[in-house]
GROMACS .gro file of C-alpha atoms in nm:
model
  169
    1MET     CA    1   0.000   0.000   0.000
    2TYR     CA    2   0.097   0.363  -0.031
    3LEU     CA    3  -0.033   0.708   0.058
    4ARG     CA    4  -0.103   0.989  -0.185
    5GLU     CA    5  -0.272   1.328  -0.204
    6TRP     CA    6  -0.651   1.355  -0.227
    7THR     CA    7  -0.825   1.430  -0.557
    8PRO     CA    8  -1.173   1.589  -0.587
    9ASP     CA    9  -1.338   1.265  -0.704
   10ASP     CA   10  -1.198   1.072  -0.406
   11TRP     CA   11  -1.518   1.157  -0.223
   12LEU     CA   12  -1.678   0.862  -0.402
   13ARG     CA   13  -1.399   0.629  -0.290
   14PHE     CA   14  -1.415   0.776   0.063
   15ARG     CA   15  -1.790   0.709   0.086
   16PRO     CA   16  -1.762   0.350   0.226
   17LEU     CA   17  -1.542   0.485   0.509
   18ALA     CA   18  -1.807   0.742   0.601
   19THR     CA   19  -2.124   0.534   0.559
   20ASP     CA   20  -2.053   0.172   0.656
   21PRO     CA   21  -2.194   0.106   1.007
   22ARG     CA   22  -1.912  -0.142   1.078
   23VAL     CA   23  -1.652   0.127   1.009
   24LEU     CA   24  -1.842   0.393   1.204
   25ARG     CA   25  -1.918   0.180   1.509
   26TYR     CA   26  -1.659   0.364   1.722
   27ILE     CA   27  -1.638   0.689   1.527
   28GLY     CA   28  -1.815   0.981   1.694
   29ASP     CA   29  -2.185   0.910   1.724
   30GLY     CA   30  -2.164   0.633   1.461
   31LYS     CA   31  -2.404   0.807   1.223
   32PRO     CA   32  -2.329   0.784   0.849
   33TRP     CA   33  -2.231   1.097   0.660
   34ASP     CA   34  -2.433   1.226   0.367
   35ASP     CA   35  -2.270   1.292   0.030
   36GLU     CA   36  -2.248   1.667   0.088
   37ARG     CA   37  -2.052   1.620   0.411
   38ILE     CA   38  -1.820   1.370   0.243
   39GLN     CA   39  -1.752   1.610  -0.046
   40ARG     CA   40  -1.685   1.897   0.198
   41ARG     CA   41  -1.441   1.678   0.391
   42ILE     CA   42  -1.240   1.587   0.081
   43THR     CA   43  -1.238   1.947  -0.042
   44GLY     CA   44  -1.123   2.059   0.302
   45LEU     CA   45  -0.843   1.802   0.309
   46ILE     CA   46  -0.719   1.915  -0.033
   47GLU     CA   47  -0.712   2.277   0.091
   48LEU     CA   48  -0.540   2.185   0.420
   49SER     CA   49  -0.274   1.988   0.236
   50ALA     CA   50  -0.192   2.293   0.026
   51GLN     CA   51  -0.183   2.519   0.334
   52ARG     CA   52   0.006   2.316   0.594
   53GLY     CA   53   0.099   1.981   0.440
   54TRP     CA   54  -0.007   1.746   0.719
   55ILE     CA   55  -0.347   1.586   0.688
   56ILE     CA   56  -0.500   1.242   0.674
   57TRP     CA   57  -0.397   1.084   0.344
   58PRO     CA   58  -0.576   0.820   0.138
   59VAL     CA   59  -0.433   0.471   0.179
   60ILE     CA   60  -0.414   0.296  -0.158
   61HIS     CA   61  -0.384  -0.080  -0.197
   62ARG     CA   62  -0.095  -0.134  -0.434
   63ALA     CA   63  -0.230  -0.455  -0.592
   64ASP     CA   64  -0.553  -0.301  -0.725
   65SER     CA   65  -0.509   0.077  -0.674
   66GLU     CA   66  -0.820   0.081  -0.454
   67LEU     CA   67  -0.864   0.347  -0.187
   68ILE     CA   68  -0.893   0.121   0.118
   69GLY     CA   69  -0.875   0.377   0.395
   70PHE     CA   70  -0.690   0.675   0.530
   71CYS     CA   71  -0.413   0.748   0.775
   72GLY     CA   72  -0.260   1.071   0.890
   73PHE     CA   73  -0.284   1.369   1.120
   74GLY     CA   74  -0.579   1.563   1.249
   75ASP     CA   75  -0.622   1.887   1.439
   76GLY     CA   76  -0.931   1.804   1.642
   77PHE     CA   77  -0.746   1.825   1.973
   78LEU     CA   78  -0.516   2.125   1.925
   79PRO     CA   79  -0.260   2.213   2.043
   80GLU     CA   80  -0.200   1.836   2.024
   81VAL     CA   81  -0.169   1.666   1.685
   82GLU     CA   82  -0.364   1.343   1.654
   83ILE     CA   83  -0.275   1.044   1.439
   84GLY     CA   84  -0.573   0.850   1.310
   85TRP     CA   85  -0.663   0.580   1.062
   86ARG     CA   86  -0.963   0.404   0.915
   87LEU     CA   87  -0.980   0.104   0.682
   88ARG     CA   88  -1.258  -0.068   0.493
   89PRO     CA   89  -1.365  -0.388   0.678
   90GLU     CA   90  -1.236  -0.626   0.413
   91TYR     CA   91  -0.883  -0.505   0.497
   92TRP     CA   92  -0.911  -0.539   0.876
   93GLY     CA   93  -0.696  -0.784   1.067
   94GLN     CA   94  -0.405  -0.782   0.821
   95GLY     CA   95  -0.174  -0.540   1.003
   96LEU     CA   96  -0.229  -0.270   0.742
   97ALA     CA   97  -0.343  -0.001   0.988
   98THR     CA   98  -0.033  -0.060   1.200
   99GLU     CA   99   0.194  -0.055   0.896
  100ALA     CA  100   0.049   0.269   0.762
  101ALA     CA  101   0.035   0.439   1.102
  102ARG     CA  102   0.393   0.341   1.188
  103ALA     CA  103   0.521   0.507   0.869
  104VAL     CA  104   0.302   0.815   0.919
  105LEU     CA  105   0.402   0.851   1.285
  106GLU     CA  106   0.771   0.847   1.199
  107TYR     CA  107   0.709   1.089   0.911
  108GLY     CA  108   0.531   1.330   1.144
  109PHE     CA  109   0.813   1.326   1.396
  110GLN     CA  110   1.083   1.367   1.131
  111ARG     CA  111   0.915   1.596   0.876
  112TRP     CA  112   0.715   1.828   1.102
  113ASN     CA  113   0.901   1.762   1.425
  114PHE     CA  114   0.579   1.736   1.624
  115PRO     CA  115   0.684   1.738   1.991
  116ARG     CA  116   0.418   1.480   2.074
  117ILE     CA  117   0.151   1.289   1.887
  118ILE     CA  118  -0.169   1.155   2.038
  119SER     CA  119  -0.433   0.908   1.927
  120VAL     CA  120  -0.788   0.904   2.058
  121ALA     CA  121  -1.042   0.621   2.053
  122GLN     CA  122  -1.352   0.505   2.228
  123PRO     CA  123  -1.255   0.257   2.505
  124ALA     CA  124  -1.444  -0.029   2.337
  125ASN     CA  125  -1.241   0.008   2.015
  126ALA     CA  126  -0.991  -0.263   2.110
  127ALA     CA  127  -0.849  -0.291   1.757
  128SER     CA  128  -0.746   0.076   1.743
  129ILE     CA  129  -0.608   0.065   2.095
  130ARG     CA  130  -0.397  -0.237   1.994
  131VAL     CA  131  -0.259  -0.037   1.700
  132MET     CA  132  -0.176   0.251   1.934
  133GLU     CA  133   0.013   0.016   2.164
  134LYS     CA  134   0.201  -0.145   1.872
  135LEU     CA  135   0.310   0.206   1.771
  136GLY     CA  136   0.458   0.262   2.115
  137LEU     CA  137   0.194   0.509   2.227
  138GLU     CA  138   0.117   0.490   2.597
  139PHE     CA  139  -0.206   0.556   2.785
  140ASP     CA  140  -0.225   0.926   2.869
  141ARG     CA  141  -0.576   1.001   2.990
  142ARG     CA  142  -0.948   0.933   2.964
  143PHE     CA  143  -1.189   1.219   2.892
  144ASP     CA  144  -1.526   1.315   2.753
  145HIS     CA  145  -1.528   1.441   2.392
  146LYS     CA  146  -1.856   1.579   2.260
  147GLY     CA  147  -2.047   1.365   2.508
  148ILE     CA  148  -1.856   1.045   2.427
  149GLU     CA  149  -1.601   0.886   2.657
  150VAL     CA  150  -1.261   0.841   2.489
  151VAL     CA  151  -0.911   0.732   2.581
  152CYS     CA  152  -0.600   0.914   2.469
  153TYR     CA  153  -0.265   0.750   2.404
  154ALA     CA  154   0.048   0.955   2.337
  155LYS     CA  155   0.409   0.937   2.227
  156SER     CA  156   0.676   1.205   2.250
  157ASN     CA  157   0.907   1.276   1.960
  158PRO     CA  158   1.203   1.035   1.998
  159PHE     CA  159   1.440   1.266   1.811
  160PRO     CA  160   1.672   1.506   1.996
  161PRO     CA  161   1.495   1.815   2.135
  162THR     CA  162   1.732   2.045   1.947
  163ALA     CA  163   1.590   1.906   1.624
  164VAL     CA  164   1.228   1.978   1.722
  165ARG     CA  165   1.074   2.273   1.540
  166GLN     CA  166   0.781   2.450   1.699
  167ASP     CA  167   0.653   2.613   1.378
  168TRP     CA  168   0.443   2.321   1.250
  169ARG     CA  169   0.112   2.505   1.287
   0.00000   0.00000   0.00000
């Protein structure tokens, strides 16, 4: 698999990630997105990529060039930067989320020198919590986000502090 930039028509390929109840089970309130919201999200990601560079990127399956998910960074918990991922169900259980997130985590620390990266999930989302632990993130705290209980795992940048830039925003 590989990551690439978003294209305007990716909203159609993103749709299964925003409408499948299995995928959304532990995402926010679990309600599917409508097409307008999906299109706005993809347009917004294209704009953010041009402005700051770090976003969630589409994950493409190399064998068939299918968009199978996404992985990257979000700004929903600023000043912290969050790493997140989502895959279509037919690709679950193959280690792909861990593989993509490991590469993205290292890229974030090296390219943008984020001082710390967090990941947030609902406590029942055991699969995502396992990925967080495989990435070396450690439990940080439990809190309420928009009326939903979540857990936060975190990892500090392993590179020397003198190399850490603070201008990533």
